[in-house]
Coordinates of C-alpha atoms in Angstrom, one line a residue:
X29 CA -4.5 -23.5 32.0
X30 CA -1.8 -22.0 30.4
X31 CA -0.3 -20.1 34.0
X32 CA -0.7 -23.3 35.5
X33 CA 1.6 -25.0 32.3
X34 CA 3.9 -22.4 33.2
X35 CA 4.0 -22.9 36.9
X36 CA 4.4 -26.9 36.7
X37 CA 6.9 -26.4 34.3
X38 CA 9.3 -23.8 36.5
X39 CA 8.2 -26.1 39.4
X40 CA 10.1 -29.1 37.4
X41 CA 12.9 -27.2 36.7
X42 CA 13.8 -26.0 40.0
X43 CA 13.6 -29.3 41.1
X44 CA 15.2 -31.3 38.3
X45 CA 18.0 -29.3 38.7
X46 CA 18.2 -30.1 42.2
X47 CA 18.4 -33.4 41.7
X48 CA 21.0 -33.2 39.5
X49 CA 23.4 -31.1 42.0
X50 CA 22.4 -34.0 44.6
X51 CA 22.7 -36.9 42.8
X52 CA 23.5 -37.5 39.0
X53 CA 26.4 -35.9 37.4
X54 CA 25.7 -32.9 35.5
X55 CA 25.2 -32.9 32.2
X56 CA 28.6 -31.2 30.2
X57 CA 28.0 -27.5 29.0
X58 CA 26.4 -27.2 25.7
X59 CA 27.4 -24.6 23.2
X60 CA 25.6 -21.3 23.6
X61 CA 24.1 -20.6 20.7
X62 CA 25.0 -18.5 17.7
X63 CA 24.2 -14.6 17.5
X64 CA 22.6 -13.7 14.4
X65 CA 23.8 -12.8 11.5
X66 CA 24.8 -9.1 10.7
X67 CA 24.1 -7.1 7.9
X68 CA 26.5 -8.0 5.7
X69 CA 27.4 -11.1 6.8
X70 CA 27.7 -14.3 4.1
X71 CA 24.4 -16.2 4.0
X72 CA 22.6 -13.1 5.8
X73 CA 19.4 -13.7 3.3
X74 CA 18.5 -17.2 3.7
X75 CA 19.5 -17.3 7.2
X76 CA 17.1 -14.1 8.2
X77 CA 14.3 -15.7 5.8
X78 CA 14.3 -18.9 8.5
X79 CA 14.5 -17.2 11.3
X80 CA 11.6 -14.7 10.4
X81 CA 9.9 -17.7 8.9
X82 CA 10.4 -19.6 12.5
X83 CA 8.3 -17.5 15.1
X84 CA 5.0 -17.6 13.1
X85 CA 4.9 -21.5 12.6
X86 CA 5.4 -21.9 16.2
X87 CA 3.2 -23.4 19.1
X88 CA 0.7 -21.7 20.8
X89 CA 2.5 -20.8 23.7
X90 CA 5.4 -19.4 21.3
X91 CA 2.7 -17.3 20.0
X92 CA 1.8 -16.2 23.7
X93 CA 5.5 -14.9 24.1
X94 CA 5.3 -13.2 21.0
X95 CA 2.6 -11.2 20.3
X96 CA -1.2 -12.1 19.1
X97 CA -1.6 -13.4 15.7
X98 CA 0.5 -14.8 13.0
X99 CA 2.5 -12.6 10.3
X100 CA 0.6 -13.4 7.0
X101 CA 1.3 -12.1 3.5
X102 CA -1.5 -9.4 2.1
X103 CA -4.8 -10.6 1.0
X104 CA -4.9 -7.4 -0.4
X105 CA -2.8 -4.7 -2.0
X106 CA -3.6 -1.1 -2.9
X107 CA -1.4 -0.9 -6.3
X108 CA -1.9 2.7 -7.3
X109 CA -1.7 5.4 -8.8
X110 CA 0.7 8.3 -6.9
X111 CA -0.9 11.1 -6.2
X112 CA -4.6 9.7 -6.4
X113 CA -5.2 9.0 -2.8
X114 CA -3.9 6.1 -1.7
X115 CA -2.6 7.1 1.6
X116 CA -6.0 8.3 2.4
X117 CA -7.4 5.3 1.6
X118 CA -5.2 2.9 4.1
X119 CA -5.4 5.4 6.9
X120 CA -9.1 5.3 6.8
X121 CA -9.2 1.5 6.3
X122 CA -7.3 1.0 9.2
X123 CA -9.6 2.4 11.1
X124 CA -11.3 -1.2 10.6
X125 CA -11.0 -3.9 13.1
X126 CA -10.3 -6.4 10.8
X127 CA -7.7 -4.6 8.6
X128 CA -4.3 -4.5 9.8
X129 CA -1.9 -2.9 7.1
X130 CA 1.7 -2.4 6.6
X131 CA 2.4 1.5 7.5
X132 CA 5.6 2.2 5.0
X133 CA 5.7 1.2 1.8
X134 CA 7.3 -1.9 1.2
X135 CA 8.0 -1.8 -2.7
X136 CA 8.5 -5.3 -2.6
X137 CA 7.3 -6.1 -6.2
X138 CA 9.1 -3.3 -7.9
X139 CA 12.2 -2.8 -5.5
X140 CA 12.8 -5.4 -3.4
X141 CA 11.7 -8.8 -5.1
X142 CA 15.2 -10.5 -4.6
X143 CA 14.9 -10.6 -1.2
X144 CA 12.4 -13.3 -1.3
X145 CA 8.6 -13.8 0.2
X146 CA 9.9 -14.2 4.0
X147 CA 11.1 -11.3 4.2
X148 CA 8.2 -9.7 2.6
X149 CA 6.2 -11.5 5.0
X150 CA 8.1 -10.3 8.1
X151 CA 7.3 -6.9 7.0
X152 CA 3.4 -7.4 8.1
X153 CA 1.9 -6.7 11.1
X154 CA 0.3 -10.3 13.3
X155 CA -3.0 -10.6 12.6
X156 CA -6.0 -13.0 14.0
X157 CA -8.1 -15.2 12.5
X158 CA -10.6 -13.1 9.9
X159 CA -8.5 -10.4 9.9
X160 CA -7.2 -9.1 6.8
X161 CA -3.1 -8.3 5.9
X162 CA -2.9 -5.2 3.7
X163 CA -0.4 -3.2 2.2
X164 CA -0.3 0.1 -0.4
X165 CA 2.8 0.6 -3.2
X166 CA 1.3 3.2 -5.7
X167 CA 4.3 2.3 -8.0
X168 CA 3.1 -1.1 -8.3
X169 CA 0.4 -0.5 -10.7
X170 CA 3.1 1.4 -13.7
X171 CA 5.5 -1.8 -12.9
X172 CA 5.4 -4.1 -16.0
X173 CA 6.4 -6.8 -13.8
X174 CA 4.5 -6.6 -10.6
X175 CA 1.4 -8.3 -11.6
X176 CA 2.9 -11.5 -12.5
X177 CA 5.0 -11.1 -9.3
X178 CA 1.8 -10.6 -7.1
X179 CA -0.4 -13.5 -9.2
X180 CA 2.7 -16.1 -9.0
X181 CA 2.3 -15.1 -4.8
X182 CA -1.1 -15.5 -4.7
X183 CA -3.8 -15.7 -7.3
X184 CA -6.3 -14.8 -5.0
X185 CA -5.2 -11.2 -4.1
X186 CA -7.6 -8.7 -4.0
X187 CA -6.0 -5.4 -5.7
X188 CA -7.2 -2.4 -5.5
X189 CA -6.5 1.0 -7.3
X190 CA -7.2 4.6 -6.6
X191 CA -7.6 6.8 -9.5
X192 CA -7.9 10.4 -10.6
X193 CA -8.2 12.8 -13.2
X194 CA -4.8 12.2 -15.0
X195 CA -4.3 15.8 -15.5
X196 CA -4.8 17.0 -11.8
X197 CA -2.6 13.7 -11.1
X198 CA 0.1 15.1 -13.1
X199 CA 0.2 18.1 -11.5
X200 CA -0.3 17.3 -8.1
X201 CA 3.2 15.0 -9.2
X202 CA 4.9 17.6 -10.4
X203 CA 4.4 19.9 -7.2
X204 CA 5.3 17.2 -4.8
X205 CA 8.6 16.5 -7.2
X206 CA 8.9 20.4 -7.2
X207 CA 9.0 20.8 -3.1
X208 CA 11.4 18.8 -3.3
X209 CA 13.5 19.9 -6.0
X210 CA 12.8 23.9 -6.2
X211 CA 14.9 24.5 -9.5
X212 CA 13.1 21.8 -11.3
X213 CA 12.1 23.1 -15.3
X214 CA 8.2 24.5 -15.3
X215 CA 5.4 22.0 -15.9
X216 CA 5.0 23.1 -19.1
X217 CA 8.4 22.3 -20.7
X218 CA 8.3 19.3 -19.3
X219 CA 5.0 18.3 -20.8
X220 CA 5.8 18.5 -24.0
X221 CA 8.7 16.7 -26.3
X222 CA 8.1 20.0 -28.9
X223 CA 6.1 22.4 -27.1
X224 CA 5.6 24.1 -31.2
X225 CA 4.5 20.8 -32.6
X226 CA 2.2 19.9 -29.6
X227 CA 4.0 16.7 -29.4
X228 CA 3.0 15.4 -25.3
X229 CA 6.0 14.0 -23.9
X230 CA 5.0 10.8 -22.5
X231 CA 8.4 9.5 -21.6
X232 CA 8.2 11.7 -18.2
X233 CA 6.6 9.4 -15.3
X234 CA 4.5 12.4 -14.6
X235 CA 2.2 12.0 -17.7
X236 CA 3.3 8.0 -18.4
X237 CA 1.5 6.7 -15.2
X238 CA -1.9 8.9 -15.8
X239 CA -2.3 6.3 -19.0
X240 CA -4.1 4.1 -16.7
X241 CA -6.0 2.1 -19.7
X242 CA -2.3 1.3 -21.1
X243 CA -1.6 -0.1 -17.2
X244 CA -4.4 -1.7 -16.5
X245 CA -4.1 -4.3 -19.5
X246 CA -1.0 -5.4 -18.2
X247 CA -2.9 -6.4 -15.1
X248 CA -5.3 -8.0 -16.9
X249 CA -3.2 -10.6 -18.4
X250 CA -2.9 -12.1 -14.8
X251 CA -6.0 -11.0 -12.9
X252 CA -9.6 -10.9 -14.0
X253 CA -11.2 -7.6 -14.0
X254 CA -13.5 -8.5 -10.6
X255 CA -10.6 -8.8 -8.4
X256 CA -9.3 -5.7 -9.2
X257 CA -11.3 -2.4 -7.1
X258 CA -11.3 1.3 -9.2
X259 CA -11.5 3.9 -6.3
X260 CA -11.9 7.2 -7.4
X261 CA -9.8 9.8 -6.3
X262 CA -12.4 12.5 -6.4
X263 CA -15.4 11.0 -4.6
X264 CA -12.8 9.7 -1.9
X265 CA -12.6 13.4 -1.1
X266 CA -16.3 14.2 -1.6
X267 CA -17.8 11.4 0.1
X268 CA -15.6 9.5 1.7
X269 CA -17.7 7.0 3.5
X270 CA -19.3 6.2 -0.1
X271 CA -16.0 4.8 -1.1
X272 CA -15.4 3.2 1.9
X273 CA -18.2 1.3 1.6
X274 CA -17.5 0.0 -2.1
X275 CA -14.1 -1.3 -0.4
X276 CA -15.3 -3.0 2.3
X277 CA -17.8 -5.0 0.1
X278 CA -15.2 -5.8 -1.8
X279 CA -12.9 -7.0 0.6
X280 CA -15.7 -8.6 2.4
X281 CA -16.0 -6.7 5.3
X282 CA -18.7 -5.9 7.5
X283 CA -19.5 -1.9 6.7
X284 CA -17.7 -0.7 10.1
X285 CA -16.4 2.5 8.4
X286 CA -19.1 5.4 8.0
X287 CA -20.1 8.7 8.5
X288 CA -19.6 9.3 12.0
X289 CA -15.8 8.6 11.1
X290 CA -14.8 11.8 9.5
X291 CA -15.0 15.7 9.1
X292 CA -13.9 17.7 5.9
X293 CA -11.3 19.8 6.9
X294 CA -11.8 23.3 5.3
X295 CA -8.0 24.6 6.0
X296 CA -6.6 21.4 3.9
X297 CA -9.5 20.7 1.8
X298 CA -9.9 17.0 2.3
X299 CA -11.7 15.1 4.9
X300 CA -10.2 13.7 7.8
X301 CA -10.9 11.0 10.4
X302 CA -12.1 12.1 13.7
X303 CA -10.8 9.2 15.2
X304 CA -7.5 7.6 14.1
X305 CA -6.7 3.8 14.8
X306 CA -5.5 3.5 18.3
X307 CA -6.5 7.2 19.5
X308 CA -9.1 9.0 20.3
X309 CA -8.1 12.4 18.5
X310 CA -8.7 13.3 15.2
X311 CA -6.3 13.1 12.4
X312 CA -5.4 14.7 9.0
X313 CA -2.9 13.9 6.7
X314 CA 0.2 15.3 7.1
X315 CA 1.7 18.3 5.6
X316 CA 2.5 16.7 2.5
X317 CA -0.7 16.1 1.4
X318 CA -3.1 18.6 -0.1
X319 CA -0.5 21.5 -1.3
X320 CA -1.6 24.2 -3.1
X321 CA -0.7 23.1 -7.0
X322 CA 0.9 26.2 -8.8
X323 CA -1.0 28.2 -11.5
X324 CA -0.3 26.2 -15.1
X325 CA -0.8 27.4 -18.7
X326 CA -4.6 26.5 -19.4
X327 CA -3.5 25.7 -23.0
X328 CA -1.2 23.5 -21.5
X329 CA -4.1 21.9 -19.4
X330 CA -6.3 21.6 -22.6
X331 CA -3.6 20.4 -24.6
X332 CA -3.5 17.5 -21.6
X333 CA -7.0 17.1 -21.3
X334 CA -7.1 16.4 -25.4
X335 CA -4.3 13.8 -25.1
X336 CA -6.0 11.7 -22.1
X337 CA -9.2 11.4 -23.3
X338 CA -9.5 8.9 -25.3
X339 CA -6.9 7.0 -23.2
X340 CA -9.9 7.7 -20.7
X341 CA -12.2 6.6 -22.7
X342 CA -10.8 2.9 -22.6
X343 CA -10.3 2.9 -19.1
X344 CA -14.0 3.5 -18.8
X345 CA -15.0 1.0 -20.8
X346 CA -12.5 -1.6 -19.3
X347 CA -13.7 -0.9 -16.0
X348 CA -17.3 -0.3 -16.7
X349 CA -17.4 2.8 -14.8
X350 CA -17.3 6.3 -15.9
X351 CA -15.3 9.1 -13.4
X352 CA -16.3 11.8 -15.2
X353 CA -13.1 13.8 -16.4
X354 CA -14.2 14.7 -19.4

């Protein structure tokens, strides 16, 4: 039906405008229409925001033009932590038919907020009916104001949040930080305000976001506790299906995502998919992921382990699971 539309419709036009050249007088020249704005340009945000905004209320033969699906913003939003796993978790959930997900990090509820929901929204990829919208901004879940952000977009969003053993978090921080930044102070001067006194320096984002009980209450003041998913870190690595299946209950999905999707990787010491979404060869992590974490003070560590606990403590109780890093 629709070729046939298309082919009536070209048909009339050829013909319509050969009436016009033999009998009516043409119709005068209309304006052509205005380029888009460029960056920089007065107006450029609410201008973009409609035309982004445009394409995805459109007809079905709009749709037809341009792409399959509708951009939607996220049912769902992987809000944390850094360094617990969280790109690990989207890769393997896109291996899902009916998860499509954001690749890059958006940061729209921590960095970007100003520029408005539209533009957030053109950031998704199209998806089809029963499919599900998802993004992943670790730094979401340490952001005071993210949560009120996320509940005033949608109430309904399921979040979920990727933990780990705070210490091994912090250090696996601190070596990603210190790739970057070779002549960074050691580990253990920065852990400590007085390293004489003891005194933990919680100020440095490196031991601040492992706190996650001191987090997770702001979250709580706009989301009950049942919409909110606690992955652990750990058993993402030890059995990764396991985990996998706990998400897709609780995004409602059919458990499409098992076994026969991945092999542990001896070299990196993670597992990895055997098939990636939209290939047939397996695929790791990149490079980035999985580096070897340099040798640290084991009084330092216990020192660490001393000052998390009973932060871990509450977080077990809030969640009502135990992860077992004590």
């Amino acid at each position: 039906m629709l070729f046939l539309w298309l082919y009536m419709f070209y048909s009339c036009a050829g013909s319509c405008a050969g009436l016009t050249a033999r009998g009516s007088p043409a119709p005068p020249p209309t304006a052509p229409p205005l380029p888009p704005l460029l960056p920089g340009e007065p107006g450029e945000e609410s201008s973009l925001e409609e035309q982004r905004a445009a394409p995805d209320a459109g007809s079905p033969i709009s749709s037809f033009f341009n792409g399959s699906g509708t951009k939607r913003l996220p049912q769902a939003i992987i809000i944390g932590v850094k360094k617990g796993g969280t790109r690990a978790l989207l890769e393997f959930l896109r291996v899902h038919p009916d998860v499509r997900a954001v690749g890059a990090e958006p940061h729209f509820f921590d960095r970007n907020y100003e520029r408005g929901l539209a533009w957030y929204r053109e950031l998704m990829p199209r998806t089809l009916e029963g499919q599900i919208t998802m993004e992943k901004t670790p730094s979401y879940f340490v952001t005071k104001e993210a949560p009120a952000r996320i509940s005033s977009m949608s109430r309904g969003t399921k979040l979920i949040v990727v933990v780990r053993d705070p210490v091994t978090r912090a250090i696996s921080d601190y070596t990603q930080t210190l790739s970057k930044k070779p002549d960074i102070p050691t580990f253990e001067s920065l852990t400590f305000k007085n390293r004489t006194t003891g005194l933990i320096d919680t100020s440095w984002s490196a031991i601040q976001i492992g706190i996650y009980a001191k987090h997770l209450e702001n979250w709580l003041l706009h989301f009950p506790i049942g919409q909110i998913l606690f992955v652990s870190g750990e058993r993402l690595i030890s059995d990764p299906a396991g985990e996998l299946g706990r998400v897709q209950d609780f995004l409602g999905l059919k458990r499409i995502i098992t076994d026969k999707h991945f092999y542990f990787n001896k070299t990196k010491g993670f597992p990895c998919l055997k098939k990636a979404e939209g290939s047939s060869k397996p695929h790791c992590l990149g490079k980035t992921k999985g580096r070897t974490h340099p040798d640290i003070d084991q009084e330092v560590v216990q020192r660490l382990r001393d000052f998390y606990r009973p932060f871990n403590m509450k977080f077990y109780q809030m969640t009502g699971q135990d992860f077992g890093w004590d």
